[in-house]
mmCIF file of C-alpha atoms in Angstrom:
data_model
loop_
_atom_site.group_PDB
_atom_site.id
_atom_site.type_symbol
_atom_site.label_atom_id
_atom_site.label_comp_id
_atom_site.label_asym_id
_atom_site.label_seq_id
_atom_site.Cartn_x
_atom_site.Cartn_y
_atom_site.Cartn_z
ATOM 1 C CA MET A 1 -16.476 73.755 15.143
ATOM 2 C CA TYR A 2 -16.092 76.807 17.360
ATOM 3 C CA GLN A 3 -18.600 79.555 17.357
ATOM 4 C CA LEU A 4 -16.410 82.837 17.470
ATOM 5 C CA THR A 5 -16.586 85.446 20.227
ATOM 6 C CA THR A 6 -16.496 89.217 20.047
ATOM 7 C CA GLU A 7 -12.814 89.084 20.651
ATOM 8 C CA ASN A 8 -12.222 86.427 18.116
ATOM 9 C CA LEU A 9 -14.150 88.315 15.452
ATOM 10 C CA LYS A 10 -11.612 91.386 15.888
ATOM 11 C CA MET A 11 -8.858 89.185 15.263
ATOM 12 C CA LEU A 12 -10.552 87.401 12.441
ATOM 13 C CA GLU A 13 -11.128 90.610 10.629
ATOM 14 C CA ILE A 14 -7.512 91.453 10.460
ATOM 15 C CA ASP A 15 -6.472 87.946 9.406
ATOM 16 C CA LEU A 16 -9.114 87.653 6.680
ATOM 17 C CA LYS A 17 -7.393 90.788 4.863
ATOM 18 C CA ASN A 18 -4.446 88.447 4.025
ATOM 19 C CA TYR A 19 -6.804 86.348 1.734
ATOM 20 C CA PHE A 20 -8.458 88.878 -0.372
ATOM 21 C CA PRO A 21 -10.299 88.720 -2.765
ATOM 22 C CA HIS A 22 -11.238 85.019 -1.862
ATOM 23 C CA SER A 23 -12.055 86.273 1.726
ATOM 24 C CA LEU A 24 -13.726 89.478 0.927
ATOM 25 C CA GLN A 25 -17.278 88.412 1.347
ATOM 26 C CA VAL A 26 -16.874 86.790 4.739
ATOM 27 C CA TYR A 27 -14.822 89.759 5.711
ATOM 28 C CA GLY A 28 -17.541 91.907 4.910
ATOM 29 C CA TYR A 29 -19.857 90.259 7.324
ATOM 30 C CA ILE A 30 -17.216 90.475 10.128
ATOM 31 C CA TYR A 31 -16.233 93.936 9.343
ATOM 32 C CA GLN A 32 -20.022 94.949 9.846
ATOM 33 C CA LEU A 33 -20.505 92.941 12.720
ATOM 34 C CA ASN A 34 -17.565 94.396 14.561
ATOM 35 C CA ARG A 35 -19.050 97.937 14.115
ATOM 36 C CA THR A 36 -22.588 97.599 14.465
ATOM 37 C CA GLY A 37 -23.189 94.394 16.616
ATOM 38 C CA GLN A 38 -26.052 91.717 15.769
ATOM 39 C CA GLY A 39 -28.524 94.629 15.051
ATOM 40 C CA ALA A 40 -31.900 93.326 13.690
ATOM 41 C CA ASP A 41 -30.551 90.346 11.899
ATOM 42 C CA PRO A 42 -28.255 88.264 13.898
ATOM 43 C CA ILE A 43 -25.662 85.840 12.451
ATOM 44 C CA ARG A 44 -23.333 83.285 14.111
ATOM 45 C CA VAL A 45 -19.649 82.810 12.889
ATOM 46 C CA PHE A 46 -17.982 79.494 13.078
ATOM 47 C CA ALA A 47 -14.430 78.320 12.379
ATOM 48 C CA ASP A 48 -12.765 74.918 12.490
ATOM 49 C CA HIS A 49 -10.096 75.795 14.791
ATOM 50 C CA TRP A 50 -8.849 78.853 16.548
ATOM 51 C CA PRO A 51 -6.824 81.009 16.073
ATOM 52 C CA GLU A 52 -5.243 78.775 13.143
ATOM 53 C CA PHE A 53 -8.398 78.431 11.327
ATOM 54 C CA ARG A 54 -8.772 76.779 7.917
ATOM 55 C CA PHE A 55 -12.589 77.396 7.461
ATOM 56 C CA VAL A 56 -15.006 80.008 8.321
ATOM 57 C CA LEU A 57 -18.802 79.768 8.201
ATOM 58 C CA ILE A 58 -21.131 82.910 8.316
ATOM 59 C CA LYS A 59 -24.545 81.459 9.471
ATOM 60 C CA PRO A 60 -27.567 83.513 9.755
ATOM 61 C CA GLU A 61 -30.182 82.952 12.406
ATOM 62 C CA ILE A 62 -33.627 81.799 11.230
ATOM 63 C CA ARG A 63 -36.026 83.292 13.713
ATOM 64 C CA GLU A 64 -39.527 82.754 12.034
ATOM 65 C CA LYS A 65 -41.257 80.696 9.417
ATOM 66 C CA GLY A 66 -40.582 81.876 6.026
ATOM 67 C CA ASP A 67 -37.352 83.855 7.159
ATOM 68 C CA LEU A 68 -35.337 81.984 4.821
ATOM 69 C CA PHE A 69 -33.758 84.388 2.301
ATOM 70 C CA LYS A 70 -30.550 84.618 3.882
ATOM 71 C CA ASP A 71 -27.115 83.365 2.534
ATOM 72 C CA LEU A 72 -24.676 81.250 4.322
ATOM 73 C CA SER A 73 -20.997 82.327 3.260
ATOM 74 C CA VAL A 74 -17.865 80.238 3.500
ATOM 75 C CA PHE A 75 -14.140 80.990 3.133
ATOM 76 C CA SER A 76 -11.753 78.143 3.322
ATOM 77 C CA LYS A 77 -8.010 78.087 2.878
ATOM 78 C CA ASN A 78 -8.102 74.475 1.615
ATOM 79 C CA ASP A 79 -10.524 73.143 -0.815
ATOM 80 C CA GLY A 80 -10.334 69.380 0.608
ATOM 81 C CA TYR A 81 -11.018 70.599 4.042
ATOM 82 C CA LEU A 82 -14.087 72.578 2.652
ATOM 83 C CA ARG A 83 -15.344 69.429 1.206
ATOM 84 C CA ASP A 84 -14.999 67.493 4.476
ATOM 85 C CA ILE A 85 -16.528 70.083 6.759
ATOM 86 C CA LEU A 86 -19.535 70.335 4.509
ATOM 87 C CA ALA A 87 -20.129 66.577 4.202
ATOM 88 C CA GLN A 88 -19.220 65.342 7.651
ATOM 89 C CA THR A 89 -20.368 67.929 10.281
ATOM 90 C CA ASP A 90 -23.868 68.875 11.424
ATOM 91 C CA ILE A 91 -23.155 72.740 11.235
ATOM 92 C CA ILE A 92 -25.672 72.796 8.249
ATOM 93 C CA ASP A 93 -29.042 71.469 8.435
ATOM 94 C CA TRP A 94 -29.445 69.940 4.749
ATOM 95 C CA ASN A 95 -33.071 69.392 5.178
ATOM 96 C CA THR A 96 -33.916 72.992 4.739
ATOM 97 C CA PHE A 97 -33.519 75.444 2.081
ATOM 98 C CA ILE A 98 -29.868 76.669 1.870
ATOM 99 C CA CYS A 99 -28.312 79.454 -0.302
ATOM 100 C CA LEU A 100 -24.538 79.154 -0.098
ATOM 101 C CA ALA A 101 -22.214 82.081 -1.137
ATOM 102 C CA THR A 102 -18.679 80.925 -2.026
ATOM 103 C CA LYS A 103 -16.456 80.872 -5.183
ATOM 104 C CA LEU A 104 -17.347 79.387 -8.357
ATOM 105 C CA HIS A 105 -14.124 77.195 -7.823
ATOM 106 C CA HIS A 106 -16.082 75.205 -5.208
ATOM 107 C CA GLU A 107 -19.096 74.057 -7.644
ATOM 108 C CA LYS A 108 -17.612 70.409 -8.221
ATOM 109 C CA ILE A 109 -17.165 70.162 -4.309
ATOM 110 C CA LEU A 110 -20.792 71.204 -3.728
ATOM 111 C CA GLU A 111 -22.346 68.907 -6.447
ATOM 112 C CA ASN A 112 -20.449 65.980 -4.522
ATOM 113 C CA VAL A 113 -21.907 67.059 -1.243
ATOM 114 C CA ALA A 114 -25.346 67.697 -2.600
ATOM 115 C CA ALA A 115 -25.142 64.202 -4.180
ATOM 116 C CA SER A 116 -24.110 62.540 -0.956
ATOM 117 C CA LYS A 117 -26.928 64.290 1.066
ATOM 118 C CA GLY A 118 -29.366 63.427 -1.565
ATOM 119 C CA VAL A 119 -30.407 66.995 -1.984
ATOM 120 C CA PRO A 120 -31.076 69.002 -5.336
ATOM 121 C CA LEU A 121 -28.496 71.737 -6.097
ATOM 122 C CA ILE A 122 -29.116 74.819 -8.338
ATOM 123 C CA LYS A 123 -26.491 77.347 -9.417
ATOM 124 C CA GLU A 124 -28.430 80.461 -8.923
ATOM 125 C CA ALA A 125 -25.866 83.205 -10.016
ATOM 126 C CA VAL A 126 -22.449 83.680 -11.002
ATOM 127 C CA CYS A 127 -20.867 87.134 -10.669
ATOM 128 C CA HIS A 128 -17.841 89.266 -10.933
ATOM 129 C CA MET A 129 -16.512 90.515 -7.719
ATOM 130 C CA MET A 130 -15.804 94.250 -8.381
ATOM 131 C CA VAL A 131 -13.437 96.078 -5.717
ATOM 132 C CA LEU A 132 -12.953 99.679 -5.875
ATOM 133 C CA GLN A 133 -9.029 100.073 -6.400
ATOM 134 C CA GLU A 134 -8.788 103.499 -7.796
ATOM 135 C CA PRO A 135 -10.982 106.049 -6.224
ATOM 136 C CA SER A 136 -9.520 108.943 -8.257
ATOM 137 C CA LYS A 137 -11.827 107.568 -11.115
ATOM 138 C CA LEU A 138 -14.908 108.333 -9.003
ATOM 139 C CA SER A 139 -16.843 111.151 -10.596
ATOM 140 C CA HIS A 140 -17.552 114.325 -8.324
ATOM 141 C CA GLY A 141 -20.333 113.054 -6.434
ATOM 142 C CA ASN A 142 -23.521 115.055 -6.950
ATOM 143 C CA SER A 143 -22.687 117.002 -9.916
ATOM 144 C CA LEU A 144 -26.108 116.698 -11.335
ATOM 145 C CA SER A 145 -27.408 118.699 -8.176
ATOM 146 C CA LEU A 146 -29.914 115.792 -7.708
ATOM 147 C CA LYS A 147 -32.291 115.624 -4.573
ATOM 148 C CA MET A 148 -30.783 112.742 -2.616
ATOM 149 C CA SER A 149 -31.685 110.919 0.411
ATOM 150 C CA SER A 150 -31.689 107.502 2.253
ATOM 151 C CA LEU A 151 -34.351 104.840 1.734
ATOM 152 C CA ASN A 152 -36.928 104.125 4.597
ATOM 153 C CA GLU A 153 -39.198 101.472 5.354
ATOM 154 C CA SER A 154 -41.967 102.940 3.135
ATOM 155 C CA HIS A 155 -39.885 102.318 0.210
ATOM 156 C CA LEU A 156 -39.608 98.379 1.017
ATOM 157 C CA ALA A 157 -42.274 97.290 -1.354
ATOM 158 C CA LEU A 158 -40.894 99.377 -4.282
ATOM 159 C CA VAL A 159 -37.274 98.095 -3.770
ATOM 160 C CA ASN A 160 -38.447 94.324 -3.401
ATOM 161 C CA SER A 161 -40.815 94.614 -6.445
ATOM 162 C CA THR A 162 -38.016 95.796 -8.522
ATOM 163 C CA TRP A 163 -35.100 93.596 -7.456
ATOM 164 C CA LYS A 164 -34.420 90.663 -9.647
ATOM 165 C CA PHE A 165 -34.791 88.046 -7.066
ATOM 166 C CA GLY A 166 -37.503 89.822 -4.972
ATOM 167 C CA ASN A 167 -40.489 87.777 -3.468
ATOM 168 C CA GLU A 168 -42.409 87.349 -0.124
ATOM 169 C CA HIS A 169 -39.245 85.813 1.244
ATOM 170 C CA SER A 170 -36.791 88.588 0.559
ATOM 171 C CA ILE A 171 -39.098 91.240 2.359
ATOM 172 C CA PRO A 172 -37.335 90.525 5.818
ATOM 173 C CA MET A 173 -33.933 90.764 4.304
ATOM 174 C CA ILE A 174 -34.444 93.923 2.410
ATOM 175 C CA ARG A 175 -36.322 95.711 5.413
ATOM 176 C CA ASN A 176 -33.091 94.738 7.548
ATOM 177 C CA MET A 177 -30.934 96.368 4.747
ATOM 178 C CA ILE A 178 -32.991 99.609 4.837
ATOM 179 C CA LEU A 179 -33.237 100.142 8.453
ATOM 180 C CA ASN A 180 -29.649 98.955 9.587
ATOM 181 C CA PHE A 181 -27.266 99.667 6.722
ATOM 182 C CA PRO A 182 -26.406 102.767 4.476
ATOM 183 C CA SER A 183 -28.589 103.262 1.564
ATOM 184 C CA CYS A 184 -29.019 106.168 -0.990
ATOM 185 C CA CYS A 185 -31.530 107.217 -3.462
ATOM 186 C CA VAL A 186 -32.502 109.966 -6.034
ATOM 187 C CA LEU A 187 -35.786 111.734 -5.325
ATOM 188 C CA ASP A 188 -38.260 112.981 -7.809
ATOM 189 C CA SER A 189 -40.318 116.369 -7.255
ATOM 190 C CA ASP A 190 -42.795 114.497 -5.189
ATOM 191 C CA ASP A 191 -40.060 113.070 -2.858
ATOM 192 C CA GLN A 192 -40.389 109.577 -4.279
ATOM 193 C CA PRO A 193 -37.409 107.427 -5.088
ATOM 194 C CA VAL A 194 -36.639 107.012 -8.877
ATOM 195 C CA ALA A 195 -33.213 105.283 -8.288
ATOM 196 C CA TRP A 196 -31.403 103.831 -5.260
ATOM 197 C CA ILE A 197 -28.589 101.611 -3.935
ATOM 198 C CA LEU A 198 -28.266 99.687 -0.908
ATOM 199 C CA ILE A 199 -25.580 97.843 1.276
ATOM 200 C CA TYR A 200 -25.977 94.057 2.015
ATOM 201 C CA ALA A 201 -24.871 92.490 5.401
ATOM 202 C CA SER A 202 -21.695 91.574 3.695
ATOM 203 C CA CYS A 203 -20.936 95.311 3.210
ATOM 204 C CA ALA A 204 -21.267 94.698 -0.739
ATOM 205 C CA MET A 205 -23.125 97.556 -2.630
ATOM 206 C CA GLY A 206 -26.151 96.092 -4.453
ATOM 207 C CA MET A 207 -29.748 96.497 -5.637
ATOM 208 C CA LEU A 208 -28.697 99.347 -7.872
ATOM 209 C CA TYR A 209 -31.805 100.211 -9.724
ATOM 210 C CA THR A 210 -33.376 103.227 -11.779
ATOM 211 C CA ILE A 211 -36.996 103.148 -12.749
ATOM 212 C CA PRO A 212 -37.149 102.916 -16.428
ATOM 213 C CA GLU A 213 -38.507 106.350 -17.360
ATOM 214 C CA HIS A 214 -35.565 107.944 -15.471
ATOM 215 C CA ARG A 215 -32.748 105.994 -17.034
ATOM 216 C CA GLY A 216 -29.997 107.714 -19.087
ATOM 217 C CA LYS A 217 -29.616 110.633 -16.774
ATOM 218 C CA GLY A 218 -26.457 109.589 -14.919
ATOM 219 C CA TYR A 219 -28.256 108.474 -11.689
ATOM 220 C CA ALA A 220 -26.777 105.163 -11.273
ATOM 221 C CA LYS A 221 -23.233 106.885 -11.806
ATOM 222 C CA ALA A 222 -24.121 109.317 -9.153
ATOM 223 C CA LEU A 223 -25.332 106.808 -6.736
ATOM 224 C CA VAL A 224 -22.362 104.639 -6.981
ATOM 225 C CA THR A 225 -19.983 107.488 -6.593
ATOM 226 C CA ILE A 226 -21.879 108.959 -3.476
ATOM 227 C CA MET A 227 -22.160 105.587 -1.809
ATOM 228 C CA SER A 228 -18.452 104.760 -2.519
ATOM 229 C CA ARG A 229 -17.221 107.780 -1.123
ATOM 230 C CA ARG A 230 -19.501 107.601 2.051
ATOM 231 C CA LEU A 231 -18.145 103.927 2.568
ATOM 232 C CA LEU A 232 -14.585 105.059 1.870
ATOM 233 C CA SER A 233 -14.835 107.752 4.602
ATOM 234 C CA GLN A 234 -16.091 105.347 7.104
ATOM 235 C CA GLY A 235 -13.408 102.719 6.311
ATOM 236 C CA TYR A 236 -15.625 100.159 4.842
ATOM 237 C CA PRO A 237 -14.564 97.712 2.080
ATOM 238 C CA VAL A 238 -15.788 99.052 -1.305
ATOM 239 C CA TYR A 239 -17.016 96.315 -3.555
ATOM 240 C CA CYS A 240 -19.748 94.786 -5.391
ATOM 241 C CA PHE A 241 -21.163 91.683 -7.212
ATOM 242 C CA ILE A 242 -22.228 91.863 -11.053
ATOM 243 C CA GLU A 243 -23.659 89.010 -12.708
ATOM 244 C CA GLU A 244 -21.727 87.946 -15.702
ATOM 245 C CA GLU A 245 -24.531 88.738 -18.209
ATOM 246 C CA ASN A 246 -24.986 92.295 -16.989
ATOM 247 C CA ARG A 247 -22.543 94.032 -19.226
ATOM 248 C CA VAL A 248 -24.066 97.583 -18.553
ATOM 249 C CA SER A 249 -23.270 97.539 -14.827
ATOM 250 C CA TYR A 250 -19.929 95.922 -15.540
ATOM 251 C CA ARG A 251 -18.878 98.837 -17.774
ATOM 252 C CA LEU A 252 -20.338 101.600 -15.198
ATOM 253 C CA PHE A 253 -18.282 100.039 -12.308
ATOM 254 C CA THR A 254 -15.214 99.499 -14.472
ATOM 255 C CA ASN A 255 -15.295 103.142 -15.483
ATOM 256 C CA LEU A 256 -15.545 104.250 -11.996
ATOM 257 C CA GLY A 257 -12.443 102.559 -11.074
ATOM 258 C CA PHE A 258 -13.507 99.081 -9.985
ATOM 259 C CA THR A 259 -11.485 96.117 -11.010
ATOM 260 C CA GLU A 260 -11.562 92.376 -10.409
ATOM 261 C CA ASP A 261 -9.346 89.173 -10.155
ATOM 262 C CA PRO A 262 -9.947 87.726 -13.434
ATOM 263 C CA ASP A 263 -9.321 84.189 -11.966
ATOM 264 C CA TYR A 264 -12.099 84.601 -9.363
ATOM 265 C CA ARG A 265 -15.859 84.328 -9.666
ATOM 266 C CA ALA A 266 -18.461 84.486 -6.812
ATOM 267 C CA ALA A 267 -21.264 82.104 -6.915
ATOM 268 C CA TRP A 268 -24.479 81.384 -5.146
ATOM 269 C CA PHE A 269 -25.713 77.772 -4.908
ATOM 270 C CA ALA A 270 -29.252 76.611 -3.773
ATOM 271 C CA PHE A 271 -29.759 73.350 -2.084
ATOM 272 C CA ASN A 272 -33.549 72.364 -1.932
ATOM 273 C CA ASP A 273 -36.599 74.281 -2.873
ATOM 274 C CA LEU A 274 -37.296 77.647 -1.239
#
């Protein structure tokens, strides 16, 4: 396996575009890395060969005890080679907790790898990957004349407590998102956030949330629109993941011009116990 250099990553970004949507999540990490550097949450990027790669792995660095709420992400041009890489190389430490992001199609491969390593496997989430294809369907931004701002570190506990997967292990990840990536929130009369949206290290929009007593006012639509326009203006890929059972969010993003490849599902698989 080869750890890619800065120059390699620039070439990889261009090449990964040829494999959308399957490569989009890995592409998002590379896009962000090429523009912001390692920032506060370093990752390493590996490929099996260069420049004729068949497999790419995004591997976050674990820098302190408990700093485990970080996804490994993989893209492979060949399913058989993905199986061989995961089963035969030591690039992944199978004795630790791992959350691996890939496409649902790879589930059987991962089940076989887990069995061969003698580690438990849990399918944590299955999501639609929604990509903005028709920006013309976006609403007109802040048409409600809302008081908007970005999140800051004082909002960390609030965001973590309302996120479905939030716990003590997710705090470093969310702190990194707030401090280093774009965010947007609606403020109340006391300048407190009542609705917000963040960006993951993969460039995907996420953690969209409105406090229950403020729902039904169009805040989510305004946030998605404002964030999408901001990302578009800066050249970012504009996409998100929506869990299959979340029909409300699916309708929201579909109505705003986001579409999906019906044959593609993103999935997160956990090995071992957090």
